[in-house]
XYZ file of C-alpha atoms in Angstrom:
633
model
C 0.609 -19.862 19.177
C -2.707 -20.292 21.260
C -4.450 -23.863 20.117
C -8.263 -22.826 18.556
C -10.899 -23.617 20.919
C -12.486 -26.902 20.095
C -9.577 -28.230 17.785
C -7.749 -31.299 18.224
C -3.841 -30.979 18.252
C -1.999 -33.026 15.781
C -1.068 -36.443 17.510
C 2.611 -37.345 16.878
C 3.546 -37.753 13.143
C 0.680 -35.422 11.839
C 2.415 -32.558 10.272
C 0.896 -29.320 9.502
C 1.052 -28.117 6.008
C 3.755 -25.216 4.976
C 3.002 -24.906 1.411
C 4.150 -20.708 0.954
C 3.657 -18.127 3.318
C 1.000 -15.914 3.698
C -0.208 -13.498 0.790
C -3.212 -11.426 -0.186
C -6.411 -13.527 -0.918
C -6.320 -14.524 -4.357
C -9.370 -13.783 -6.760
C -10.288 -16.617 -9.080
C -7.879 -18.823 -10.158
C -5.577 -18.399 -12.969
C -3.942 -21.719 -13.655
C -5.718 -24.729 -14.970
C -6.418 -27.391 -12.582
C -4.573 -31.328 -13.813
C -7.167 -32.513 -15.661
C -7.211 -29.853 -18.374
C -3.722 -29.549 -18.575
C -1.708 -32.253 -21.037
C 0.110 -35.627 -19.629
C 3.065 -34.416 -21.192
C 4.030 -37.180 -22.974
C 4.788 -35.320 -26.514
C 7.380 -32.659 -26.934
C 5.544 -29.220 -26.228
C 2.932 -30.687 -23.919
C 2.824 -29.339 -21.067
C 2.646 -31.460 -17.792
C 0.915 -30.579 -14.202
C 2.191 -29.960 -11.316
C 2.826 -32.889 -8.748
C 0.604 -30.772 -6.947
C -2.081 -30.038 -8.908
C -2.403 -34.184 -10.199
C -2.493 -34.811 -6.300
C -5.540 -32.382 -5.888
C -6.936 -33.526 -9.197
C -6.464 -37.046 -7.700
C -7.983 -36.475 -3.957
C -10.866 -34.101 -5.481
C -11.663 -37.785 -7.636
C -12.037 -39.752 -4.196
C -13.843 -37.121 -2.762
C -16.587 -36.201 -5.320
C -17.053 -40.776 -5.144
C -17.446 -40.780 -1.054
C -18.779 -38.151 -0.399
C -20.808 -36.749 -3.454
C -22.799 -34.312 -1.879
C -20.420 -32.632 0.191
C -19.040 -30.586 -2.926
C -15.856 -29.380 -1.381
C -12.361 -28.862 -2.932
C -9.570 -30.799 -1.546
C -6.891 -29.227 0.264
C -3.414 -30.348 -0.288
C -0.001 -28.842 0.981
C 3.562 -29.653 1.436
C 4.479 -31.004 4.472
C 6.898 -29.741 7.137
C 8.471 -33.385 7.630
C 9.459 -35.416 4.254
C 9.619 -38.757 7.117
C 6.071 -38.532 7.375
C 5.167 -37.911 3.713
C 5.609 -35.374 0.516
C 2.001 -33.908 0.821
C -1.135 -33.767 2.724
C -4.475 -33.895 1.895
C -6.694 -31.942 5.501
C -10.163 -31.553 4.275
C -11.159 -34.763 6.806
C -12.227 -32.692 10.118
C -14.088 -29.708 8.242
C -15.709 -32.588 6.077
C -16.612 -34.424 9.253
C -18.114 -31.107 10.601
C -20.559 -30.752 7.481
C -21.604 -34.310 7.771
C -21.739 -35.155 11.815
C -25.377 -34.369 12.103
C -26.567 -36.055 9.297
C -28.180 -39.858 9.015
C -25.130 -42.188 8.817
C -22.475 -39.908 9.544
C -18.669 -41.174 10.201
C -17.828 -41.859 14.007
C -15.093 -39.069 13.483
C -12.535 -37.547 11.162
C -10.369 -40.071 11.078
C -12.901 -42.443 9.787
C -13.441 -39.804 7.356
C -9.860 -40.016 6.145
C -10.215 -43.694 5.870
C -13.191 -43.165 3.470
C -11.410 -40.732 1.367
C -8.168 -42.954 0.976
C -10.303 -46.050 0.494
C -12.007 -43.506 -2.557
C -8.434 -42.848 -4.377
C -7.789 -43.545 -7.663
C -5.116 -45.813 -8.741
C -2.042 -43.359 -9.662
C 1.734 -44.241 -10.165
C 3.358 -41.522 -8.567
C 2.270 -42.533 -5.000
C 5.095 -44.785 -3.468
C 2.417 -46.494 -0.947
C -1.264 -46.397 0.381
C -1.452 -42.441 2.071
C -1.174 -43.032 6.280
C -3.194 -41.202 8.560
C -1.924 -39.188 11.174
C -3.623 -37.463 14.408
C -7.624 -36.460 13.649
C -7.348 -37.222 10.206
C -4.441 -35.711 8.213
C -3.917 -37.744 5.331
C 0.131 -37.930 4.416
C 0.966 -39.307 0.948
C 4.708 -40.341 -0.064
C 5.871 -40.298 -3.768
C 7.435 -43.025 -5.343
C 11.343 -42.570 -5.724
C 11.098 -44.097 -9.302
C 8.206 -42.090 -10.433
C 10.141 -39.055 -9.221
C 13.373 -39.951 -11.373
C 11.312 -40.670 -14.678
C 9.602 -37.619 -14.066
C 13.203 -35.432 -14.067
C 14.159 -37.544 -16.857
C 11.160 -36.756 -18.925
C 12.003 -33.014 -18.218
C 15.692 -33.679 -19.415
C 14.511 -34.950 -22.462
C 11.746 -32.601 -23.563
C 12.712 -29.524 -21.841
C 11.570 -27.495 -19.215
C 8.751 -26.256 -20.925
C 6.824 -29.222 -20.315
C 6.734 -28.464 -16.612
C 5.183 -24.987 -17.436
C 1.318 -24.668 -15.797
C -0.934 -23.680 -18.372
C -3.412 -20.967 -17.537
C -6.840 -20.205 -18.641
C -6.308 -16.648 -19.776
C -4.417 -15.855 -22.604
C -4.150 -12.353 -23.356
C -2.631 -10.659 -20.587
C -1.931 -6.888 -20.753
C 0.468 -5.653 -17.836
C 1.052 -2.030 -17.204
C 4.577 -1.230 -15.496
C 7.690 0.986 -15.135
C 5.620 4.578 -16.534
C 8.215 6.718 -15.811
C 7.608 10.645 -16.423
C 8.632 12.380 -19.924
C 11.566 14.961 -18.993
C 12.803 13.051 -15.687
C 15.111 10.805 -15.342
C 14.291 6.881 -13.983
C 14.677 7.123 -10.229
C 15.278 4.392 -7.155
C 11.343 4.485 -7.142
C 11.030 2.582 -10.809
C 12.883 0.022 -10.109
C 10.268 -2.036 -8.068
C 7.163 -1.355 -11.306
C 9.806 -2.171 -13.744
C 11.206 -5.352 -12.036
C 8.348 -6.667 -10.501
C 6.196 -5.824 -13.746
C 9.442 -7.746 -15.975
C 9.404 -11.024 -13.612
C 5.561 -11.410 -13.585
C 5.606 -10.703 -17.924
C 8.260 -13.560 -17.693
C 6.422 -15.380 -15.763
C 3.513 -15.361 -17.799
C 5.303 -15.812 -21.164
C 6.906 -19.230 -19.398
C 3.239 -20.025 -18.948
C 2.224 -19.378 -22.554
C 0.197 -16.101 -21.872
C 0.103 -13.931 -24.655
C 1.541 -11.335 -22.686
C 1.535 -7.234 -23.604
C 4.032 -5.291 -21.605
C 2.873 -1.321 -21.650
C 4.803 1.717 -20.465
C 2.305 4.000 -19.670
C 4.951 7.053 -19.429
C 3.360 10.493 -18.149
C 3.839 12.458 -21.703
C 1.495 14.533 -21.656
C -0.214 17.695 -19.876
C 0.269 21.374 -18.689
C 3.800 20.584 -17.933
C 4.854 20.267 -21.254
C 3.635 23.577 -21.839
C 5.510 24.604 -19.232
C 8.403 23.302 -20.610
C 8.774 24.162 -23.992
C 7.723 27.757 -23.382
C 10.836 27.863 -20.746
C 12.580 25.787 -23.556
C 11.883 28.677 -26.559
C 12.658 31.280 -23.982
C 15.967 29.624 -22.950
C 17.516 28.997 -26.778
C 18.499 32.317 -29.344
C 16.119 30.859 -32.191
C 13.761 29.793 -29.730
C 11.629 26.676 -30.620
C 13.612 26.976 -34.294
C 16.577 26.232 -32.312
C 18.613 23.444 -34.111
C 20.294 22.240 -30.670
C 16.780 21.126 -29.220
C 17.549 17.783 -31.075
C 20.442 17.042 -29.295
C 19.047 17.454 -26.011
C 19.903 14.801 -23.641
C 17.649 13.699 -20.885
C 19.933 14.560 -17.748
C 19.449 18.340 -19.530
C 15.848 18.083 -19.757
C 15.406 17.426 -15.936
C 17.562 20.207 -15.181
C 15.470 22.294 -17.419
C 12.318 21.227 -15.520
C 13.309 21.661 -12.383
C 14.007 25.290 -13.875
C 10.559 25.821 -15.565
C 8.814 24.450 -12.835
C 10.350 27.173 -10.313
C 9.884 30.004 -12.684
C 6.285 28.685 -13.332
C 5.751 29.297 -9.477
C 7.541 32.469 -8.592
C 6.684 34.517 -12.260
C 3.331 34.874 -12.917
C 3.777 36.511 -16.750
C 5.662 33.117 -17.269
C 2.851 31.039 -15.895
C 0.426 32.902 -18.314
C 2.598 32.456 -21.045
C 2.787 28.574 -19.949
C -0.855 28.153 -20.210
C -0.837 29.692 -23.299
C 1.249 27.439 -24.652
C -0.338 24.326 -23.260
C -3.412 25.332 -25.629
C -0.952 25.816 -28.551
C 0.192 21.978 -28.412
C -3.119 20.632 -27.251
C -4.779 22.394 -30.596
C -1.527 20.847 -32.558
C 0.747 23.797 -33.598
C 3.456 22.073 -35.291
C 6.167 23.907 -33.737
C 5.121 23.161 -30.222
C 4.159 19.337 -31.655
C 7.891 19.081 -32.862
C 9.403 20.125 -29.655
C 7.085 17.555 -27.839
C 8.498 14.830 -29.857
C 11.867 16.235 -29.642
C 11.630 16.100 -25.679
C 9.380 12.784 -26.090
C 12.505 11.073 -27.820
C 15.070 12.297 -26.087
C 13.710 10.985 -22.773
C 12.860 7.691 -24.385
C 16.556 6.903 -25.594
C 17.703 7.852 -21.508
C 14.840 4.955 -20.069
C 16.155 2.615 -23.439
C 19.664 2.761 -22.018
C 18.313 1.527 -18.368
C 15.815 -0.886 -19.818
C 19.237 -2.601 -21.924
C 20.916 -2.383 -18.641
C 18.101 -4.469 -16.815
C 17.128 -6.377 -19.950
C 13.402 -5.033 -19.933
C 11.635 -4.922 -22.672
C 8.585 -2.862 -22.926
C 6.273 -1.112 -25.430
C 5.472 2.343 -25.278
C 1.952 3.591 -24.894
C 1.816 6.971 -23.231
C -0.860 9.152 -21.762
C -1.028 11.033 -25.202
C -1.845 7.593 -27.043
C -5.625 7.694 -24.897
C -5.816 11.795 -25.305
C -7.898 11.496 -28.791
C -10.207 9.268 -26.705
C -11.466 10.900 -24.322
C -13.969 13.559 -25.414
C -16.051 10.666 -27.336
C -15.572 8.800 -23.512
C -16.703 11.618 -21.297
C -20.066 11.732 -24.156
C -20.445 8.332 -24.181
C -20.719 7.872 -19.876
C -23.111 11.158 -19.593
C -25.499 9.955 -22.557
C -25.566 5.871 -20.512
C -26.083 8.225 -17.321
C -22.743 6.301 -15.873
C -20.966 9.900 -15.153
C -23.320 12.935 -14.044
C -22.738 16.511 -13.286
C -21.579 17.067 -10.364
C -20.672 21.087 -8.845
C -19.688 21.817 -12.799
C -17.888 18.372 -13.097
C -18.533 15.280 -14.785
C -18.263 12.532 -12.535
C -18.798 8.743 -12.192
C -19.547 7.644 -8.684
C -18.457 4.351 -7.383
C -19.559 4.454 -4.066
C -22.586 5.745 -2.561
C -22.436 9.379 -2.845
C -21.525 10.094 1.269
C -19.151 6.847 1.145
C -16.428 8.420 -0.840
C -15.647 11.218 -3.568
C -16.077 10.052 -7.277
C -14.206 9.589 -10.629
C -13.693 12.890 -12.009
C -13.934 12.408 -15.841
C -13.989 15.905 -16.765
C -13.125 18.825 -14.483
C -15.171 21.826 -14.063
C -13.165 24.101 -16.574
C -13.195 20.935 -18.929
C -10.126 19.633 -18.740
C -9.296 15.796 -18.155
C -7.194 13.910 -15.671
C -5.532 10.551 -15.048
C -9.177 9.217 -14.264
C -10.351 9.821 -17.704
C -7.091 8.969 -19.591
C -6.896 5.643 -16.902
C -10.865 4.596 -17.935
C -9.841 5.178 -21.889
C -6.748 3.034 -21.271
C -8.882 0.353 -19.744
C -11.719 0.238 -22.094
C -9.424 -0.023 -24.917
C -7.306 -2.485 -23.395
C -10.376 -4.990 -22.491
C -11.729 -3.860 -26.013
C -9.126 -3.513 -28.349
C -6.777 -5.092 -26.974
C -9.030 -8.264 -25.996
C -6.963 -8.309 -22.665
C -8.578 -11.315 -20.371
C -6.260 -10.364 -17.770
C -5.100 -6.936 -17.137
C -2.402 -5.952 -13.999
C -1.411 -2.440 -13.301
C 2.148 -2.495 -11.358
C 2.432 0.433 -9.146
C 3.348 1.514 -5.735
C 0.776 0.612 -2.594
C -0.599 4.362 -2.339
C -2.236 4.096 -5.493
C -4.291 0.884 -4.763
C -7.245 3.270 -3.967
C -6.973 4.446 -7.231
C -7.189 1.415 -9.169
C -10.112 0.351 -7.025
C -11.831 3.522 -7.955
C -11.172 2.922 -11.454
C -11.799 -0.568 -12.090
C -15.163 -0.049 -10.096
C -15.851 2.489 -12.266
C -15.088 0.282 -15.690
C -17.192 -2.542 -13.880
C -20.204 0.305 -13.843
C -19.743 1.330 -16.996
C -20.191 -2.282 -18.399
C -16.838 -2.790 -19.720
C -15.654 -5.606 -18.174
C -17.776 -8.073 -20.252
C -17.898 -11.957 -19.870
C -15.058 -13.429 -22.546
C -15.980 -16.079 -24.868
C -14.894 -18.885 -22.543
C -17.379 -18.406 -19.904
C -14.731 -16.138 -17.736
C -15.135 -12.226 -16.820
C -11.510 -10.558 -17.186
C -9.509 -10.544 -14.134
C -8.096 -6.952 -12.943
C -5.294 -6.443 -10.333
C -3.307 -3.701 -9.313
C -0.302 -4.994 -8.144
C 1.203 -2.764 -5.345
C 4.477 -2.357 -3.635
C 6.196 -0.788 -0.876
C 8.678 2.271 -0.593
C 12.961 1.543 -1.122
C 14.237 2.773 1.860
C 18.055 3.605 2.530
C 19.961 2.427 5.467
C 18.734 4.893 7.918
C 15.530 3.236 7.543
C 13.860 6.564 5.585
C 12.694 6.712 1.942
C 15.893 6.317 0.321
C 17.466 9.735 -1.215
C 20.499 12.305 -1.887
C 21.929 14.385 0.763
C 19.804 17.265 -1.026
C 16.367 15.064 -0.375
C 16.472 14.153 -3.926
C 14.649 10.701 -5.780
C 18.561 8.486 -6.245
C 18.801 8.227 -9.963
C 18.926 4.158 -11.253
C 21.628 4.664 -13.345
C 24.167 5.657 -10.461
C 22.960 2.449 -8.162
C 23.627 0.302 -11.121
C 27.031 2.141 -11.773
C 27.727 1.632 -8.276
C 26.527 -2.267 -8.243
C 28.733 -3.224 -11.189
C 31.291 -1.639 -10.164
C 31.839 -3.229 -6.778
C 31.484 -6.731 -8.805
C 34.212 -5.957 -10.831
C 36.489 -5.445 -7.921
C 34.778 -8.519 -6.597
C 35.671 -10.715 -9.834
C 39.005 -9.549 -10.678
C 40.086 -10.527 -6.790
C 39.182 -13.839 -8.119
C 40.430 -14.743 -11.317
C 42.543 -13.427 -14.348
C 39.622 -12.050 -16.757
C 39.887 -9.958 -19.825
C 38.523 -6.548 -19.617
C 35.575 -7.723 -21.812
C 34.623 -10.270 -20.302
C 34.895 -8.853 -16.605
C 33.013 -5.275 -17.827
C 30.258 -8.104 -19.166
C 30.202 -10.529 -16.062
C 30.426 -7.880 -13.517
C 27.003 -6.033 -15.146
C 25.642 -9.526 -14.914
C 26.360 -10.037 -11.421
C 25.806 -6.445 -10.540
C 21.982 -5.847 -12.216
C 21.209 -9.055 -10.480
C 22.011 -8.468 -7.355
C 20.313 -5.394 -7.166
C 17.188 -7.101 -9.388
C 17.415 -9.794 -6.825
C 17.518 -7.871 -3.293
C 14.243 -6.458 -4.530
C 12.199 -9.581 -5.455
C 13.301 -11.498 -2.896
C 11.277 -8.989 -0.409
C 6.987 -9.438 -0.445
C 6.675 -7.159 -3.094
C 3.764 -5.170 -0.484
C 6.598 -4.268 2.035
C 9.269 -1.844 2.352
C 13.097 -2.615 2.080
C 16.528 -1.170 2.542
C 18.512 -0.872 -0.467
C 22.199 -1.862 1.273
C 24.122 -2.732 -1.743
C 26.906 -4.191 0.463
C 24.694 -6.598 1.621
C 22.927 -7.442 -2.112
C 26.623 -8.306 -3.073
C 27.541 -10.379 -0.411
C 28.688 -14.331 -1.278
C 26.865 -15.976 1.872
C 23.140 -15.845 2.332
C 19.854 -15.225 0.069
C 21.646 -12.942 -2.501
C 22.043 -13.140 -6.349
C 25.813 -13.615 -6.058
C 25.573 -16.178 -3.610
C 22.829 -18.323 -6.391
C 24.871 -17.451 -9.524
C 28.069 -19.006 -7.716
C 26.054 -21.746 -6.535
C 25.202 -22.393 -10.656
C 29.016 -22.092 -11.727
C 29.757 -24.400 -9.184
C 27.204 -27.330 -11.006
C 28.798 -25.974 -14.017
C 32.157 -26.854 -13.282
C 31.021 -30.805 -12.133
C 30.110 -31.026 -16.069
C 33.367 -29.707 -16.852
C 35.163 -32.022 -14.277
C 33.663 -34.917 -15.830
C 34.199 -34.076 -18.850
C 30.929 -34.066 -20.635
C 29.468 -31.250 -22.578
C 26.166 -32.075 -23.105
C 24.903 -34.052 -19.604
C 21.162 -33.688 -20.750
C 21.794 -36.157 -23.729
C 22.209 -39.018 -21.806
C 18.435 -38.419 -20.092
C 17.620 -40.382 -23.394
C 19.416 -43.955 -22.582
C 19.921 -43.479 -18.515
C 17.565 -43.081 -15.981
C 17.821 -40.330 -12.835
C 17.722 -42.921 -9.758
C 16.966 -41.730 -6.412
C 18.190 -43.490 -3.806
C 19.985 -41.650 -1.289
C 18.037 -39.478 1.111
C 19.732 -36.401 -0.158
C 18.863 -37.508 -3.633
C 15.548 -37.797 -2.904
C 15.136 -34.178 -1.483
C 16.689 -32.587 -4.091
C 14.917 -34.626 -6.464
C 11.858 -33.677 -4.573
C 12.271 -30.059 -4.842
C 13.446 -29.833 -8.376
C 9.869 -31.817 -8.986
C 8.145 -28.603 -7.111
C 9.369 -25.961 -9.895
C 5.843 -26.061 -11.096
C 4.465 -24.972 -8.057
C 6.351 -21.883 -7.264
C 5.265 -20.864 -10.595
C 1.964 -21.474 -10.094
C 1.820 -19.483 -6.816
C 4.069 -16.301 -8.335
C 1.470 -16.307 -10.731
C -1.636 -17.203 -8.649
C -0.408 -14.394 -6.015
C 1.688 -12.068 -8.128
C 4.415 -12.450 -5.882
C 7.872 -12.753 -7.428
C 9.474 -13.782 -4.031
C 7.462 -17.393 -4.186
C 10.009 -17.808 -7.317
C 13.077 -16.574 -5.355
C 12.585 -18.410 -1.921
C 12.515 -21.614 -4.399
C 15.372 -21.114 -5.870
C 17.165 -20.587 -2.752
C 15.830 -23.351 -1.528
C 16.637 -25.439 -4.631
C 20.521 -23.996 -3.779
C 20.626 -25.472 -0.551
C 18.964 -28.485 -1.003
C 21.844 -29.088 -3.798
C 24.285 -28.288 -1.187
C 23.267 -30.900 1.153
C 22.959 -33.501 -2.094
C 26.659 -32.388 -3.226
C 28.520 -33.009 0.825
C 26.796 -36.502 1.039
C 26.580 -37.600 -2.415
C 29.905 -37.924 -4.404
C 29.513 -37.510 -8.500
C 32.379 -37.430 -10.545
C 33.606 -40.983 -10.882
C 30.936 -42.661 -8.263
C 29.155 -45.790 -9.478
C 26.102 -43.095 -9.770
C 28.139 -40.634 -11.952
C 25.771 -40.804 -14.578
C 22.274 -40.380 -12.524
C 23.937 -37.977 -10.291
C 24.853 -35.906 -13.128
C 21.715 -35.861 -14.564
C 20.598 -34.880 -11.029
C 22.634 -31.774 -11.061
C 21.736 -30.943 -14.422
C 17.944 -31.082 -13.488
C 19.400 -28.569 -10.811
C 20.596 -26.592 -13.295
C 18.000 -26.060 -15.853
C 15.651 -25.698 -13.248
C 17.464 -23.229 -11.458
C 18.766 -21.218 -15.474
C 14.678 -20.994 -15.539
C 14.097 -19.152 -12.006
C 16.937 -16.788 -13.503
C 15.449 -15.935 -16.668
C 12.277 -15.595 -14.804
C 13.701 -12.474 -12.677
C 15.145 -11.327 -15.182
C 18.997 -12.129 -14.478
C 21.385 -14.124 -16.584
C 23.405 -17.547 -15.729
C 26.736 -17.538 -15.141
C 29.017 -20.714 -15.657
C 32.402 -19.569 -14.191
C 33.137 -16.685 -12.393
């Protein structure tokens, strides 16, 4: 990489921070910074990250030497744990602010001097911070303070190391599949991604309200259950349109939808029946709930697969809404007529086409229903923080609309001081191994259930090459194994980009895979077992976690910097900070485990509790994405 013009390079033991890897800028921030977070000390408090006391600390020094500089510290892992844990490397842009002024430091070293000279007294620092090349400012941690800390987790939980955010009521908006069609390859990112962030946020204390926002209503539906009266003897009467099973009701819609386009008496009769459910005919009303429900028990049986839970909140639920909307923007002149439309634009008019809120023959579409659902979700709902999780090629969309909510005044300041925070949280296209949007050999969406199928199965084989399992317990362990893996594969990738779904490769034991991370747990497991102890937590209360060895201390170190993966998944939306920690945390435990023995060592006791600070920590990045813990496999 070319050197900036008119930067120093590091001198020899100044080490450039690596912190996470790049991401989208993030808005305001999200999690609360040390000082108004709890010290932890009670069960159910809540302590900071290392991270966050070391800003909280640095920000201190630098508000007393330099008081009228008003910049926020910047502190970052380092690359080499020989030259310290972290690094503060605000000292050359501070010395560029103050190098013209009466008084100024000879350079930014001297500025790092002044800002170490300015640190509070803390306990977690092992030493004074060094100084390294123009003025990066390394700081170690103290070995003890890092095994009290671990204990103190052991004792009280890992809920104490949860960051604590300063927005409550979060309403997320994920999975929205389509009434009548069965969950395809291309749900599995919203309803994933949209399940690990929820987790995320619930581990965080949000108040967190999962929505399905499923596509259940429209002209299809007319379309539809005219094709559906047409198609049974008693027509809409017909007792068998209860039983109808969702794999049926695609087929059927693929049906109506080609008749609709090649028979035009159909199409009429279509559209007649559109205005026959929209006006509430309770025959038509019945067969929408009929085809409402039996789609809903087809996506229940994949959410209990992928252990998703989500509440359902449809397109129909905003429908009553929106005449009283479309009044309500035309008499605050937000929307306008526009060529016989109603319209709110969010641009400058030549800059880009407006919200259409009401079309020209006055019907409504996902505009409207999407500015109902927001109002009433910042309303209503008192959402501080609302995400939508959908794919990338909607992102103009979502602009559009939450533009269009800021003009209209409904994103109002909340009663802390705060304006609500929106996102739209996009992703990238599941390819197959041919590198193309992944499909059938007849260019059709891959339904979820058959890669799931497919998934478990091959971990069954997998399992039962292994060890002698009861049919039970290896149909339960191998849809363990199997959801995760494919769970896994996905939110290990930056949720923006595209990846190839190669199941093979998702199952494999070697490598950044859910297999390979729920062996790695069995195999801290089975230490317990081997030293016979069932509960290895209990003795956090009467022995301390003592880090000694140099493998010790970077596991020790990275368990410690849970918090912070946390607090960027939830800073950045990004699952993957959460799953590059844990694998990580894996093979930093494999390097402790070769050079450290446990079972029957002179250290048994703090090792174990080592391990099992491993093991919580690593049982919490599982529930987190969603997948479940495995102790022998």
């Amino acid at each position: 990489m070319a050197k900036p013009k008119g930067k120093q390079s590091p001198q020899k033991g100044a080490v450039a921070p690596t912190t996470m890897k790049a991401a989208a800028p993030v808005k305001d921030s999200v999690v609360l910074p040390a000082q108004h977070q709890d010290d932890g000390s009670q069960l159910g408090q809540s302590l900071p990250s290392l991270r966050a006391e070391l800003t909280d600390a640095f920000r201190n020094a630098l508000e007393k030497a330099y008081p009228s500089a008003n910049i926020e510290p910047i502190v970052a892992q380092t690359n080499e744990p020989k030259f310290g844990d972290y690094q503060c490397n605000n000292a050359m842009a501070l010395f560029g602010q103050l190098k013209d002024k009466p008084d100024a430091p000879k350079n930014p070293r001297a500025v790092a001097e002044t800002i170490v000279a300015a640190l509070p007294n803390t306990e977690y620092l092992a030493d004074t911070p060094t100084l390294a090349g123009p003025g990066f400012i390394n700081a170690k941690i103290s070995s003890q303070w890092m095994g009290a800390r671990i204990q103190n987790m052991l004792r009280h939980g890992i809920k104490s190391w949860a960051p604590r955010l300063n927005r409550k009521r979060v309403v997320i908006d994920f999975s929205s599949p389509n009434v009548a069609k069965e969950m395809h390859v291309g749900h599995l990112r919203s309803t994933i991604i949209g399940d690990t962030l929820s987790r995320t946020l619930e581990f965080c204390g949000a108040d967190v309200l999962r929505l399905n926002h499923v596509g259940d209503w429209g002209t299809q539906f007319g379309m539809l259950i005219q094709f559906l009266a047409e198609a049974r003897p008693d027509g809409l009467a017909d007792p068998t349109i209860a039983d109808l099973a969702l794999p049926e009701l695609q087929t059927m819609y693929k049906q109506s939808k080609k008749r609709f386009d090649e028979d035009p008496e159909f199409k009429e009769r279509a559209r007649k029946a559109v205005t026959q459910l929209q006006g509430g005919d309770a025959q038509f009303i019945t067969a929408w709930e009929r085809i409402c429900e039996a789609s809903r028990k087809g996506y229940q049986a994949v959410y209990a697969r992928l252990g998703v839970r989500l509440e359902e909140r449809g397109e129909s639920f905003y429908n009553p809404m929106l005449p009283s909307l479309v009044q309500w923007l035309m008499e605050h002149n937000i929307a306008e007529e526009s060529e016989g439309a109603k319209v709110v634009f969010v641009k400058d008019k030549e800059k880009g086409p407006p919200l259409i809120v009401q079309k020209s023959d006055g019907g409504y579409g996902y505009a409207t229903t999407d500015m109902a659902a927001i109002r009433h979700r910042l309303q209503d709902e008192k959402g501080e923080w609302l995400i939508y999780v959908t794919d990338m090629g909607q992102a103009p969309h979502f602009e559009a609309i939450f533009a269009g909510a800021e003009k209209a005044g409904f994103i109002k300041q909340l009663p802390s001081g705060r304006m609500p925070r929106l996102d739209h949280v996009g992703f990238g296209v599941v390819l197959g191994e041919d590198g193309k949007r992944i499909a059938t050999r007849s260019g059709e969406s891959v339904r979820l259930v058959e890669l799931l199928d497919e998934a478990k199965s091959k971990c069954s084989g997998t399992i039962k090459e292994r060890r002698d399992i009861s049919d039970t317990e290896l149909d339960k362990s191998a849809g363990i194994m199997g959801y995760a893996a494919v769970k896994y594969a996905d939110l290990k990738n930056n949720r923006t980009t595209n990846y190839k779904f190669m199941l093979d490769d998702m199952l494999s034991l070697q490598g950044n895979t859910a297999v390979y991370l729920l062996y790695a747990h069995a195999r801290i497991a089975a230490i317990g077992r081997k030293a016979g102890i069932d509960n290895i937590a209990a003795l956090a209360h009467d022995h301390p976690v003592e880090v000694d060895h140099e493998k010790e201390r970077n596991l020790a170190m990275h368990v410690i910097r849970f918090p912070e993966a946390v607090e960027a998944a939830v800073e950045e939306l990004m699952p993957n900070r959460i799953t590059d920690y844990l694998y990580d945390l894996s093979e930093k435990f494999n390097g402790f485990y070769t050079e450290c023995h446990v079972v029957g060592d002179e250290q048994q006791t703090s090792r174990l509790l080592l391990c099992e600070a491993t093991a919580v920590v690593m049982r919490q990045c599982f529930d987190l994405l969603g997948m479940t813990p495995m102790y022998q496999i």
